[in-house]
């Protein structure tokens, strides 16, 4: 007769493993930010393609719908060329670039300072706050009752609070991690991201707080313009350079060619980015000398850009064949090409004669596309190509989706950016000659068609990026990488980032 085994009492049973609602494993926050950022890239480029359609068919696609609401009064929903453009730029900068920049911070900081992120749950909280703010802010762009309809800094106060709290939480996680590694000198990428975060918080808080002062329309517009320009020069450019200084040495296997050049580039960028923001203060009430200093700062920003690109190019010595393979290095080199082109055009546009010709035309938007959808996007795609297999723990060799990302976005942004720049020159020239609106519309429509085709290609690349991330997780075989808390033996913060 079989004897039943003794039934275990509750206190004899091994404890059950409880899984936290919020993941706390290494790279959890970086993974969350990375996934969300790629989704935002697909959304942003899709809105960009829709805006290109508005250029060609504004009357067909525009509409305004008003709904009476008891407390608010009349709730208006408006789709127009202006609101769709504002949604495109906001989704691009706050949805894609900012989320990818936060992912870069969460991914790089532990590897550069040799300690785990403090802490992952804080990073998850930041991701939730930030993306809730971006989603609500993007929705209010199409609700004139709540939003001023501008770009980058004209959200309702509730959205401003969510974005500031999310960015401050990311900064808290970064500085807590740095504080836990007191004896390690910061690598230059950490310096870029640290200053970029502090500048973003200061500029955005300035614009948000100024609304509470009930300033006149001109003063408020100048403050918003200054803050928006500073967000581009400090946050977007800082994220771009910080990411490139990490991925190029890591992907090539070479140490950074010159830590002195890297530090000089960082110092010049930190000084001139603030001066460049003064160029946005264009108004008769602002002294001529102030805007002149801003234009000079824009031109001088070429110096840190050239220094950074030269340092990174020298770091690729003996590794150029790696750039022939579509992936991290090809993305990084494309980012550097766009970076040089965008800031050369920024410098040219800062000249008084050129500015007088192209002000209020498509020129500025074309240069913005080359800088944000070109340089910043490819720098962050390079980081994503390097980081995604590591945070998802997958052996990913690339594929057709990576090729589509590279070529569709590169060709699309080049075509769209140059078409808008050319359209801006034509627009300014025709306006100076006093051309009739009908004649001007006929000429510019050709440039708009080219821009639309380019943005359509870029949207295809954004979709390919989302599909590629999905394939990494679902089809690539599992692999192990060096944990985020363990730096590679022999590497030093001053010369080469850890894995």
Short mmCIF file of C-alpha atoms in Angstrom, two decimals:
data_model
loop_
_atom_site.label_atom_id
_atom_site.label_comp_id
_atom_site.label_asym_id
_atom_site.label_seq_id
_atom_site.Cartn_x
_atom_site.Cartn_y
_atom_site.Cartn_z
CA UNK A 1 0.00 0.00 0.00
CA UNK A 2 1.41 3.33 -1.11
CA UNK A 3 2.01 5.88 1.56
CA UNK A 4 0.98 9.45 0.75
CA UNK A 5 3.81 11.90 1.16
CA UNK A 6 3.53 14.31 4.00
CA UNK A 7 1.73 17.45 2.98
CA UNK A 8 3.86 20.51 3.36
CA UNK A 9 2.70 23.06 5.86
CA UNK A 10 2.44 26.69 4.69
CA UNK A 11 5.68 27.69 6.41
CA UNK A 12 7.51 24.67 4.90
CA UNK A 13 6.79 25.75 1.34
CA UNK A 14 9.40 27.81 -0.49
CA UNK A 15 8.44 31.46 -0.80
CA UNK A 16 6.76 32.43 -4.04
CA UNK A 17 8.64 34.77 -6.34
CA UNK A 18 6.70 37.98 -6.59
CA UNK A 19 7.09 40.06 -9.69
CA UNK A 20 6.93 43.81 -9.30
CA UNK A 21 4.39 45.69 -11.37
CA UNK A 22 7.23 47.99 -12.45
CA UNK A 23 10.33 46.11 -13.71
CA UNK A 24 13.50 46.86 -11.77
CA UNK A 25 16.07 44.77 -13.65
CA UNK A 26 19.09 46.54 -15.21
CA UNK A 27 18.20 48.49 -18.38
CA UNK A 28 14.44 48.25 -17.72
CA UNK A 29 13.94 52.02 -17.91
CA UNK A 30 16.23 52.32 -20.94
CA UNK A 31 14.20 49.61 -22.70
CA UNK A 32 10.90 51.37 -21.96
CA UNK A 33 12.14 54.73 -23.22
CA UNK A 34 13.67 53.13 -26.32
CA UNK A 35 10.50 51.27 -27.30
CA UNK A 36 8.31 54.32 -26.79
CA UNK A 37 10.73 56.55 -28.71
CA UNK A 38 10.67 54.34 -31.80
CA UNK A 39 6.87 54.34 -31.74
CA UNK A 40 6.94 58.13 -31.57
CA UNK A 41 9.31 58.22 -34.57
CA UNK A 42 6.72 56.35 -36.64
CA UNK A 43 3.97 58.70 -35.40
CA UNK A 44 6.02 61.87 -36.00
CA UNK A 45 7.08 60.96 -39.53
CA UNK A 46 3.48 59.97 -40.30
CA UNK A 47 2.26 63.41 -39.18
CA UNK A 48 5.04 64.92 -41.29
CA UNK A 49 3.72 63.11 -44.36
CA UNK A 50 0.22 64.42 -43.53
CA UNK A 51 1.58 67.96 -43.31
CA UNK A 52 3.18 67.54 -46.74
CA UNK A 53 -0.28 66.65 -48.07
CA UNK A 54 -1.62 69.88 -46.55
CA UNK A 55 0.94 71.84 -48.55
CA UNK A 56 -0.59 70.55 -51.78
CA UNK A 57 -4.28 70.24 -50.80
CA UNK A 58 -4.93 72.75 -47.98
CA UNK A 59 -8.61 73.31 -48.77
CA UNK A 60 -9.39 69.62 -49.14
CA UNK A 61 -7.94 68.49 -45.81
CA UNK A 62 -8.59 71.49 -43.51
CA UNK A 63 -11.62 71.63 -41.24
CA UNK A 64 -12.83 73.14 -37.97
CA UNK A 65 -15.40 71.47 -35.73
CA UNK A 66 -16.99 73.28 -32.77
CA UNK A 67 -18.78 71.51 -29.95
CA UNK A 68 -20.62 73.32 -27.09
CA UNK A 69 -19.38 72.18 -23.67
CA UNK A 70 -21.06 73.34 -20.40
CA UNK A 71 -17.98 74.50 -18.46
CA UNK A 72 -15.56 75.35 -21.25
CA UNK A 73 -18.04 77.03 -23.57
CA UNK A 74 -17.14 76.04 -27.12
CA UNK A 75 -14.61 73.30 -27.74
CA UNK A 76 -13.03 73.71 -31.16
CA UNK A 77 -11.10 71.01 -32.99
CA UNK A 78 -9.06 72.37 -35.86
CA UNK A 79 -7.02 70.63 -38.53
CA UNK A 80 -5.03 73.06 -40.63
CA UNK A 81 -1.59 73.38 -42.11
CA UNK A 82 -0.41 75.30 -39.02
CA UNK A 83 -1.77 72.86 -36.43
CA UNK A 84 -0.49 69.78 -38.30
CA UNK A 85 2.97 71.36 -38.64
CA UNK A 86 2.98 72.13 -34.90
CA UNK A 87 2.00 68.52 -34.18
CA UNK A 88 4.78 67.27 -36.46
CA UNK A 89 7.53 69.31 -34.79
CA UNK A 90 6.29 68.59 -31.26
CA UNK A 91 6.01 64.84 -31.92
CA UNK A 92 9.47 64.86 -33.50
CA UNK A 93 11.26 66.77 -30.72
CA UNK A 94 9.32 65.70 -27.62
CA UNK A 95 8.11 62.29 -28.75
CA UNK A 96 11.04 60.86 -30.70
CA UNK A 97 14.20 62.85 -29.91
CA UNK A 98 13.50 63.40 -26.21
CA UNK A 99 12.41 59.83 -25.44
CA UNK A 100 15.42 58.48 -27.35
CA UNK A 101 17.65 60.95 -25.50
CA UNK A 102 16.31 59.75 -22.15
CA UNK A 103 16.87 56.16 -23.29
CA UNK A 104 20.46 57.09 -24.13
CA UNK A 105 20.96 58.52 -20.64
CA UNK A 106 19.50 55.43 -18.96
CA UNK A 107 21.58 53.14 -21.19
CA UNK A 108 24.92 54.98 -21.19
CA UNK A 109 25.21 56.28 -17.65
CA UNK A 110 25.54 52.87 -15.91
CA UNK A 111 28.10 51.73 -18.51
CA UNK A 112 30.14 54.90 -18.27
CA UNK A 113 30.32 55.17 -14.49
CA UNK A 114 30.38 51.46 -13.60
CA UNK A 115 27.31 51.29 -11.37
CA UNK A 116 23.64 50.45 -11.79
CA UNK A 117 21.10 53.15 -12.50
CA UNK A 118 19.63 54.67 -9.32
CA UNK A 119 16.87 53.56 -9.67
CA UNK A 120 14.96 51.83 -12.47
CA UNK A 121 11.51 52.51 -10.97
CA UNK A 122 12.30 56.24 -11.02
CA UNK A 123 13.14 55.88 -14.70
CA UNK A 124 9.82 54.15 -15.35
CA UNK A 125 7.99 56.92 -13.54
CA UNK A 126 9.75 59.51 -15.69
CA UNK A 127 8.75 57.62 -18.82
CA UNK A 128 5.09 57.60 -17.78
CA UNK A 129 5.00 61.28 -16.81
CA UNK A 130 6.83 62.45 -19.91
CA UNK A 131 4.78 60.50 -22.42
CA UNK A 132 1.49 61.36 -20.76
CA UNK A 133 2.48 65.01 -21.11
CA UNK A 134 3.54 64.61 -24.74
CA UNK A 135 0.36 62.75 -25.68
CA UNK A 136 -1.92 65.32 -24.01
CA UNK A 137 0.15 68.20 -25.37
CA UNK A 138 0.01 66.82 -28.89
CA UNK A 139 -3.77 66.49 -28.63
CA UNK A 140 -4.17 70.09 -27.43
CA UNK A 141 -2.27 71.36 -30.48
CA UNK A 142 -5.48 70.64 -32.40
CA UNK A 143 -7.65 72.27 -29.72
CA UNK A 144 -7.22 76.07 -30.06
CA UNK A 145 -9.22 76.57 -26.86
CA UNK A 146 -6.35 75.15 -24.78
CA UNK A 147 -3.21 75.69 -26.84
CA UNK A 148 -1.61 78.72 -28.44
CA UNK A 149 -0.90 76.60 -31.52
CA UNK A 150 2.84 77.25 -31.48
CA UNK A 151 5.75 74.85 -31.54
CA UNK A 152 7.82 73.40 -28.68
CA UNK A 153 6.84 75.68 -25.78
CA UNK A 154 3.17 76.68 -26.07
CA UNK A 155 1.37 73.86 -24.22
CA UNK A 156 -1.21 74.25 -21.43
CA UNK A 157 0.21 74.63 -17.93
CA UNK A 158 -0.80 71.08 -16.92
CA UNK A 159 1.21 69.64 -19.82
CA UNK A 160 4.14 71.88 -18.90
CA UNK A 161 4.06 70.46 -15.38
CA UNK A 162 4.09 66.85 -16.60
CA UNK A 163 6.98 67.47 -18.98
CA UNK A 164 9.03 69.35 -16.40
CA UNK A 165 8.40 66.69 -13.76
CA UNK A 166 9.33 63.90 -16.20
CA UNK A 167 12.57 65.61 -17.27
CA UNK A 168 13.45 66.46 -13.65
CA UNK A 169 12.96 62.80 -12.69
CA UNK A 170 15.34 61.71 -15.45
CA UNK A 171 17.87 64.26 -14.23
CA UNK A 172 17.46 62.97 -10.68
CA UNK A 173 18.12 59.40 -11.79
CA UNK A 174 21.21 60.52 -13.76
CA UNK A 175 22.75 62.57 -10.95
CA UNK A 176 22.01 59.92 -8.33
CA UNK A 177 23.85 57.41 -10.51
CA UNK A 178 26.80 59.78 -10.94
CA UNK A 179 26.88 60.42 -7.20
CA UNK A 180 27.14 56.69 -6.54
CA UNK A 181 30.35 56.56 -8.60
CA UNK A 182 32.35 59.33 -6.97
CA UNK A 183 35.80 58.25 -8.14
CA UNK A 184 35.08 57.93 -11.88
CA UNK A 185 35.65 60.95 -14.12
CA UNK A 186 32.66 61.59 -16.40
CA UNK A 187 33.02 60.71 -20.06
CA UNK A 188 32.24 63.56 -22.47
CA UNK A 189 28.82 62.10 -23.38
CA UNK A 190 27.73 62.47 -19.75
CA UNK A 191 28.86 66.11 -19.84
CA UNK A 192 26.77 66.77 -22.95
CA UNK A 193 23.67 65.11 -21.54
CA UNK A 194 24.03 66.73 -18.13
CA UNK A 195 24.20 70.28 -19.50
CA UNK A 196 21.50 69.56 -22.09
CA UNK A 197 19.09 68.35 -19.39
CA UNK A 198 19.76 71.31 -17.10
CA UNK A 199 19.36 73.77 -19.98
CA UNK A 200 16.14 72.15 -21.13
CA UNK A 201 14.63 72.33 -17.64
CA UNK A 202 15.65 75.97 -17.26
CA UNK A 203 14.41 77.09 -20.67
CA UNK A 204 11.12 75.22 -20.49
CA UNK A 205 10.47 76.44 -16.95
CA UNK A 206 11.18 80.02 -18.10
CA UNK A 207 8.62 79.80 -20.88
CA UNK A 208 6.05 78.07 -18.67
CA UNK A 209 6.43 80.48 -15.75
CA UNK A 210 6.27 83.56 -17.98
CA UNK A 211 2.66 82.67 -18.91
CA UNK A 212 1.66 83.24 -15.28
CA UNK A 213 2.97 86.82 -15.42
CA UNK A 214 0.32 87.95 -17.95
CA UNK A 215 2.87 89.61 -20.22
CA UNK A 216 1.83 91.33 -23.41
CA UNK A 217 1.76 89.27 -26.61
CA UNK A 218 5.07 90.60 -27.92
CA UNK A 219 7.04 89.89 -24.73
CA UNK A 220 5.52 86.41 -24.44
CA UNK A 221 6.34 85.62 -28.07
CA UNK A 222 9.96 86.71 -27.55
CA UNK A 223 10.35 84.54 -24.46
CA UNK A 224 8.78 81.55 -26.22
CA UNK A 225 11.00 82.08 -29.26
CA UNK A 226 14.12 82.28 -27.10
CA UNK A 227 13.16 79.12 -25.18
CA UNK A 228 12.30 77.18 -28.36
CA UNK A 229 15.58 78.14 -29.99
CA UNK A 230 17.50 77.21 -26.83
CA UNK A 231 15.78 73.81 -26.70
CA UNK A 232 17.07 73.14 -30.22
CA UNK A 233 20.63 74.32 -29.60
CA UNK A 234 21.06 72.88 -26.11
CA UNK A 235 18.79 69.84 -25.91
CA UNK A 236 18.56 68.53 -29.49
CA UNK A 237 22.16 69.38 -30.47
CA UNK A 238 23.48 68.19 -27.10
CA UNK A 239 21.67 64.85 -27.41
CA UNK A 240 23.07 64.47 -30.94
CA UNK A 241 26.70 65.09 -29.99
CA UNK A 242 26.50 63.13 -26.74
CA UNK A 243 25.12 60.07 -28.56
CA UNK A 244 27.73 60.25 -31.33
CA UNK A 245 30.61 60.48 -28.84
CA UNK A 246 29.34 57.24 -27.29
CA UNK A 247 28.44 55.08 -30.28
CA UNK A 248 31.36 55.86 -32.62
CA UNK A 249 34.17 54.64 -30.32
CA UNK A 250 32.03 51.76 -29.10
CA UNK A 251 30.97 50.52 -32.54
CA UNK A 252 34.42 50.96 -34.11
CA UNK A 253 36.34 49.40 -31.21
CA UNK A 254 38.80 52.31 -31.27
CA UNK A 255 39.42 54.71 -28.39
CA UNK A 256 38.37 58.32 -28.85
CA UNK A 257 41.08 60.04 -30.90
CA UNK A 258 41.44 63.07 -28.62
CA UNK A 259 39.75 63.63 -25.29
CA UNK A 260 41.07 67.21 -25.45
CA UNK A 261 39.20 67.92 -28.68
CA UNK A 262 36.08 66.35 -27.22
CA UNK A 263 36.29 68.52 -24.09
CA UNK A 264 36.95 71.66 -26.18
CA UNK A 265 33.93 70.85 -28.33
CA UNK A 266 31.76 70.49 -25.23
CA UNK A 267 32.96 73.78 -23.72
CA UNK A 268 32.41 75.74 -26.95
CA UNK A 269 28.97 74.20 -27.43
CA UNK A 270 27.94 75.03 -23.86
CA UNK A 271 29.03 78.66 -24.37
CA UNK A 272 27.73 79.35 -27.89
CA UNK A 273 24.40 77.46 -27.68
CA UNK A 274 23.07 80.06 -25.26
CA UNK A 275 24.27 82.94 -27.41
CA UNK A 276 22.64 81.41 -30.47
CA UNK A 277 19.26 81.43 -28.73
CA UNK A 278 19.43 85.25 -28.68
CA UNK A 279 19.01 85.22 -32.46
CA UNK A 280 15.32 84.38 -31.92
CA UNK A 281 14.72 87.79 -30.30
CA UNK A 282 13.73 89.54 -33.53
CA UNK A 283 11.60 92.59 -32.71
CA UNK A 284 12.02 96.39 -32.88
CA UNK A 285 11.86 96.48 -29.08
CA UNK A 286 15.01 94.32 -28.82
CA UNK A 287 18.34 96.15 -29.28
CA UNK A 288 20.10 95.45 -32.56
CA UNK A 289 23.22 94.37 -30.66
CA UNK A 290 21.36 91.53 -28.92
CA UNK A 291 20.23 89.84 -32.12
CA UNK A 292 23.67 90.46 -33.63
CA UNK A 293 25.25 88.57 -30.73
CA UNK A 294 22.74 85.78 -31.32
CA UNK A 295 23.62 85.58 -35.01
CA UNK A 296 27.32 85.54 -34.13
CA UNK A 297 26.67 82.72 -31.65
CA UNK A 298 24.91 80.72 -34.36
CA UNK A 299 27.91 81.10 -36.67
CA UNK A 300 30.34 80.28 -33.86
CA UNK A 301 28.46 77.03 -33.13
CA UNK A 302 30.18 75.70 -36.24
CA UNK A 303 33.38 75.46 -34.17
CA UNK A 304 32.20 72.79 -31.67
CA UNK A 305 30.39 70.91 -34.45
CA UNK A 306 33.52 70.78 -36.60
CA UNK A 307 35.70 69.81 -33.64
CA UNK A 308 33.34 66.99 -32.64
CA UNK A 309 33.04 65.60 -36.18
CA UNK A 310 36.81 65.79 -36.73
CA UNK A 311 37.48 63.97 -33.47
CA UNK A 312 34.97 61.24 -34.34
CA UNK A 313 36.31 60.84 -37.89
CA UNK A 314 39.84 60.45 -36.54
CA UNK A 315 38.52 57.82 -34.13
CA UNK A 316 37.51 55.65 -37.11
CA UNK A 317 41.08 55.24 -38.37
CA UNK A 318 41.54 51.70 -39.65
CA UNK A 319 37.84 50.87 -39.19
CA UNK A 320 36.29 52.43 -42.28
CA UNK A 321 35.22 49.09 -43.70
CA UNK A 322 32.73 48.78 -40.82
CA UNK A 323 30.86 51.76 -42.25
CA UNK A 324 30.05 49.73 -45.38
CA UNK A 325 27.76 47.52 -43.27
CA UNK A 326 24.35 49.06 -42.63
CA UNK A 327 24.12 49.58 -38.90
CA UNK A 328 25.51 51.65 -36.06
CA UNK A 329 28.48 53.21 -37.84
CA UNK A 330 26.64 53.93 -41.09
CA UNK A 331 23.92 55.66 -39.07
CA UNK A 332 26.54 57.65 -37.16
CA UNK A 333 28.38 58.77 -40.30
CA UNK A 334 25.09 59.85 -41.87
CA UNK A 335 24.32 61.83 -38.73
CA UNK A 336 27.68 63.60 -38.96
CA UNK A 337 27.08 64.52 -42.60
CA UNK A 338 23.66 65.98 -41.78
CA UNK A 339 25.12 67.75 -38.74
CA UNK A 340 27.75 69.57 -40.78
CA UNK A 341 25.27 70.46 -43.52
CA UNK A 342 22.58 71.70 -41.14
CA UNK A 343 24.89 73.95 -39.15
CA UNK A 344 26.57 75.35 -42.26
CA UNK A 345 23.11 76.36 -43.45
CA UNK A 346 22.29 77.71 -39.97
CA UNK A 347 25.40 79.88 -40.16
CA UNK A 348 24.53 81.07 -43.67
CA UNK A 349 20.97 81.87 -42.55
CA UNK A 350 22.34 83.94 -39.68
CA UNK A 351 23.89 86.43 -42.12
CA UNK A 352 21.80 89.61 -42.22
CA UNK A 353 21.41 89.65 -46.01
CA UNK A 354 20.29 86.02 -46.15
CA UNK A 355 18.01 86.39 -43.15
CA UNK A 356 16.29 89.38 -44.77
CA UNK A 357 15.60 87.27 -47.86
CA UNK A 358 14.35 84.04 -46.27
CA UNK A 359 12.66 85.22 -43.07
CA UNK A 360 9.09 83.94 -42.90
CA UNK A 361 9.65 81.42 -45.70
CA UNK A 362 10.15 77.66 -45.89
CA UNK A 363 13.94 78.00 -45.42
CA UNK A 364 13.90 77.72 -41.63
CA UNK A 365 11.78 74.59 -41.67
CA UNK A 366 14.05 72.98 -44.26
CA UNK A 367 17.13 73.58 -42.11
CA UNK A 368 15.22 72.35 -39.05
CA UNK A 369 14.41 69.09 -40.86
CA UNK A 370 18.06 68.53 -41.77
CA UNK A 371 19.08 69.12 -38.16
CA UNK A 372 16.34 67.24 -36.27
CA UNK A 373 14.98 64.62 -38.68
CA UNK A 374 18.46 64.26 -40.20
CA UNK A 375 21.35 64.71 -37.76
CA UNK A 376 19.59 64.04 -34.43
CA UNK A 377 17.50 61.18 -35.79
CA UNK A 378 20.45 59.30 -37.28
CA UNK A 379 22.58 59.82 -34.17
CA UNK A 380 19.79 58.34 -32.07
CA UNK A 381 19.14 55.55 -34.59
CA UNK A 382 22.83 54.68 -34.26
CA UNK A 383 22.44 54.52 -30.50
CA UNK A 384 19.23 52.46 -30.84
CA UNK A 385 20.94 50.03 -33.24
CA UNK A 386 23.71 49.55 -30.68
CA UNK A 387 21.53 49.52 -27.55
CA UNK A 388 18.41 47.58 -28.60
CA UNK A 389 20.10 44.14 -28.88
CA UNK A 390 21.77 44.71 -25.50
CA UNK A 391 18.73 45.83 -23.54
CA UNK A 392 16.51 43.20 -25.19
CA UNK A 393 19.29 40.57 -24.92
CA UNK A 394 19.02 39.47 -28.55
CA UNK A 395 21.64 38.60 -31.17
CA UNK A 396 20.56 40.91 -33.99
CA UNK A 397 22.41 41.00 -37.32
CA UNK A 398 20.20 43.53 -39.04
CA UNK A 399 18.17 43.00 -42.16
CA UNK A 400 16.14 44.73 -44.82
CA UNK A 401 14.31 46.87 -42.26
CA UNK A 402 17.63 48.44 -41.20
CA UNK A 403 18.47 49.19 -44.84
CA UNK A 404 15.06 50.80 -45.29
CA UNK A 405 15.64 52.95 -42.20
CA UNK A 406 18.95 54.22 -43.53
CA UNK A 407 18.05 54.87 -47.15
CA UNK A 408 14.41 55.94 -46.82
CA UNK A 409 15.07 58.47 -44.06
CA UNK A 410 18.36 59.69 -45.55
CA UNK A 411 16.97 60.25 -49.05
CA UNK A 412 13.62 61.49 -47.73
CA UNK A 413 15.08 64.08 -45.36
CA UNK A 414 17.62 65.26 -47.95
CA UNK A 415 14.93 65.74 -50.60
CA UNK A 416 12.44 67.37 -48.21
CA UNK A 417 15.00 69.62 -46.54
CA UNK A 418 16.60 70.86 -49.75
CA UNK A 419 13.18 71.32 -51.40
CA UNK A 420 12.00 73.52 -48.52
CA UNK A 421 15.29 75.44 -48.49
CA UNK A 422 15.05 76.00 -52.24
CA UNK A 423 11.40 76.93 -51.85
CA UNK A 424 12.35 79.46 -49.20
CA UNK A 425 14.88 81.13 -51.50
CA UNK A 426 12.34 81.20 -54.34
CA UNK A 427 9.63 82.49 -51.99
CA UNK A 428 11.83 85.31 -50.70
CA UNK A 429 12.98 86.28 -54.19
CA UNK A 430 9.46 86.35 -55.61
CA UNK A 431 8.19 88.36 -52.65
CA UNK A 432 11.00 90.87 -53.08
CA UNK A 433 10.05 91.27 -56.74
CA UNK A 434 6.40 91.79 -55.84
CA UNK A 435 5.10 88.66 -57.62
CA UNK A 436 1.37 87.97 -57.54
CA UNK A 437 0.20 85.34 -55.01
CA UNK A 438 -1.09 83.10 -57.80
CA UNK A 439 2.27 83.12 -59.58
CA UNK A 440 4.09 82.51 -56.31
CA UNK A 441 1.78 79.59 -55.50
CA UNK A 442 2.44 78.00 -58.90
CA UNK A 443 6.21 78.14 -58.46
CA UNK A 444 6.24 76.96 -54.86
CA UNK A 445 3.94 74.00 -55.54
CA UNK A 446 6.82 72.21 -57.28
CA UNK A 447 9.01 72.56 -54.19
CA UNK A 448 6.12 71.41 -51.99
CA UNK A 449 5.60 68.29 -54.09
CA UNK A 450 9.26 67.38 -53.69
CA UNK A 451 9.07 68.02 -49.93
CA UNK A 452 5.96 65.86 -49.71
CA UNK A 453 7.65 62.98 -51.52
CA UNK A 454 10.65 63.27 -49.20
CA UNK A 455 8.54 63.27 -46.03
CA UNK A 456 6.62 60.26 -47.36
CA UNK A 457 9.90 58.37 -47.70
CA UNK A 458 10.91 59.43 -44.18
CA UNK A 459 7.59 58.09 -42.87
CA UNK A 460 8.41 54.74 -44.50
CA UNK A 461 11.75 54.77 -42.65
CA UNK A 462 10.03 55.54 -39.35
CA UNK A 463 7.70 52.59 -39.85
CA UNK A 464 10.69 50.38 -40.68
CA UNK A 465 12.35 51.40 -37.39
CA UNK A 466 9.31 50.24 -35.41
CA UNK A 467 9.15 46.95 -37.35
CA UNK A 468 12.87 46.40 -36.84
CA UNK A 469 12.55 46.77 -33.06
CA UNK A 470 9.65 44.31 -33.09
CA UNK A 471 11.70 41.79 -35.10
CA UNK A 472 14.68 42.09 -32.74
CA UNK A 473 12.53 40.93 -29.84
CA UNK A 474 10.47 38.29 -31.64
CA UNK A 475 12.85 36.65 -34.13
CA UNK A 476 16.44 37.11 -32.93
CA UNK A 477 17.92 34.42 -30.71
CA UNK A 478 18.63 35.21 -27.07
CA UNK A 479 22.13 36.43 -26.19
CA UNK A 480 23.89 37.79 -23.13
CA UNK A 481 25.86 41.03 -22.96
CA UNK A 482 28.03 42.66 -20.33
CA UNK A 483 25.68 43.88 -17.56
CA UNK A 484 25.19 47.61 -17.25
CA UNK A 485 26.88 47.69 -13.84
CA UNK A 486 30.15 46.16 -15.07
CA UNK A 487 32.48 48.28 -17.24
CA UNK A 488 34.74 46.63 -19.75
CA UNK A 489 38.18 45.84 -18.35
CA UNK A 490 40.84 48.24 -19.54
CA UNK A 491 38.53 51.05 -20.71
CA UNK A 492 38.75 54.51 -19.20
CA UNK A 493 36.12 57.24 -19.09
CA UNK A 494 38.42 59.72 -20.83
CA UNK A 495 39.10 57.62 -23.91
CA UNK A 496 36.53 54.90 -24.52
CA UNK A 497 33.01 54.22 -23.27
CA UNK A 498 32.21 50.87 -21.74
CA UNK A 499 29.78 48.40 -23.27
#
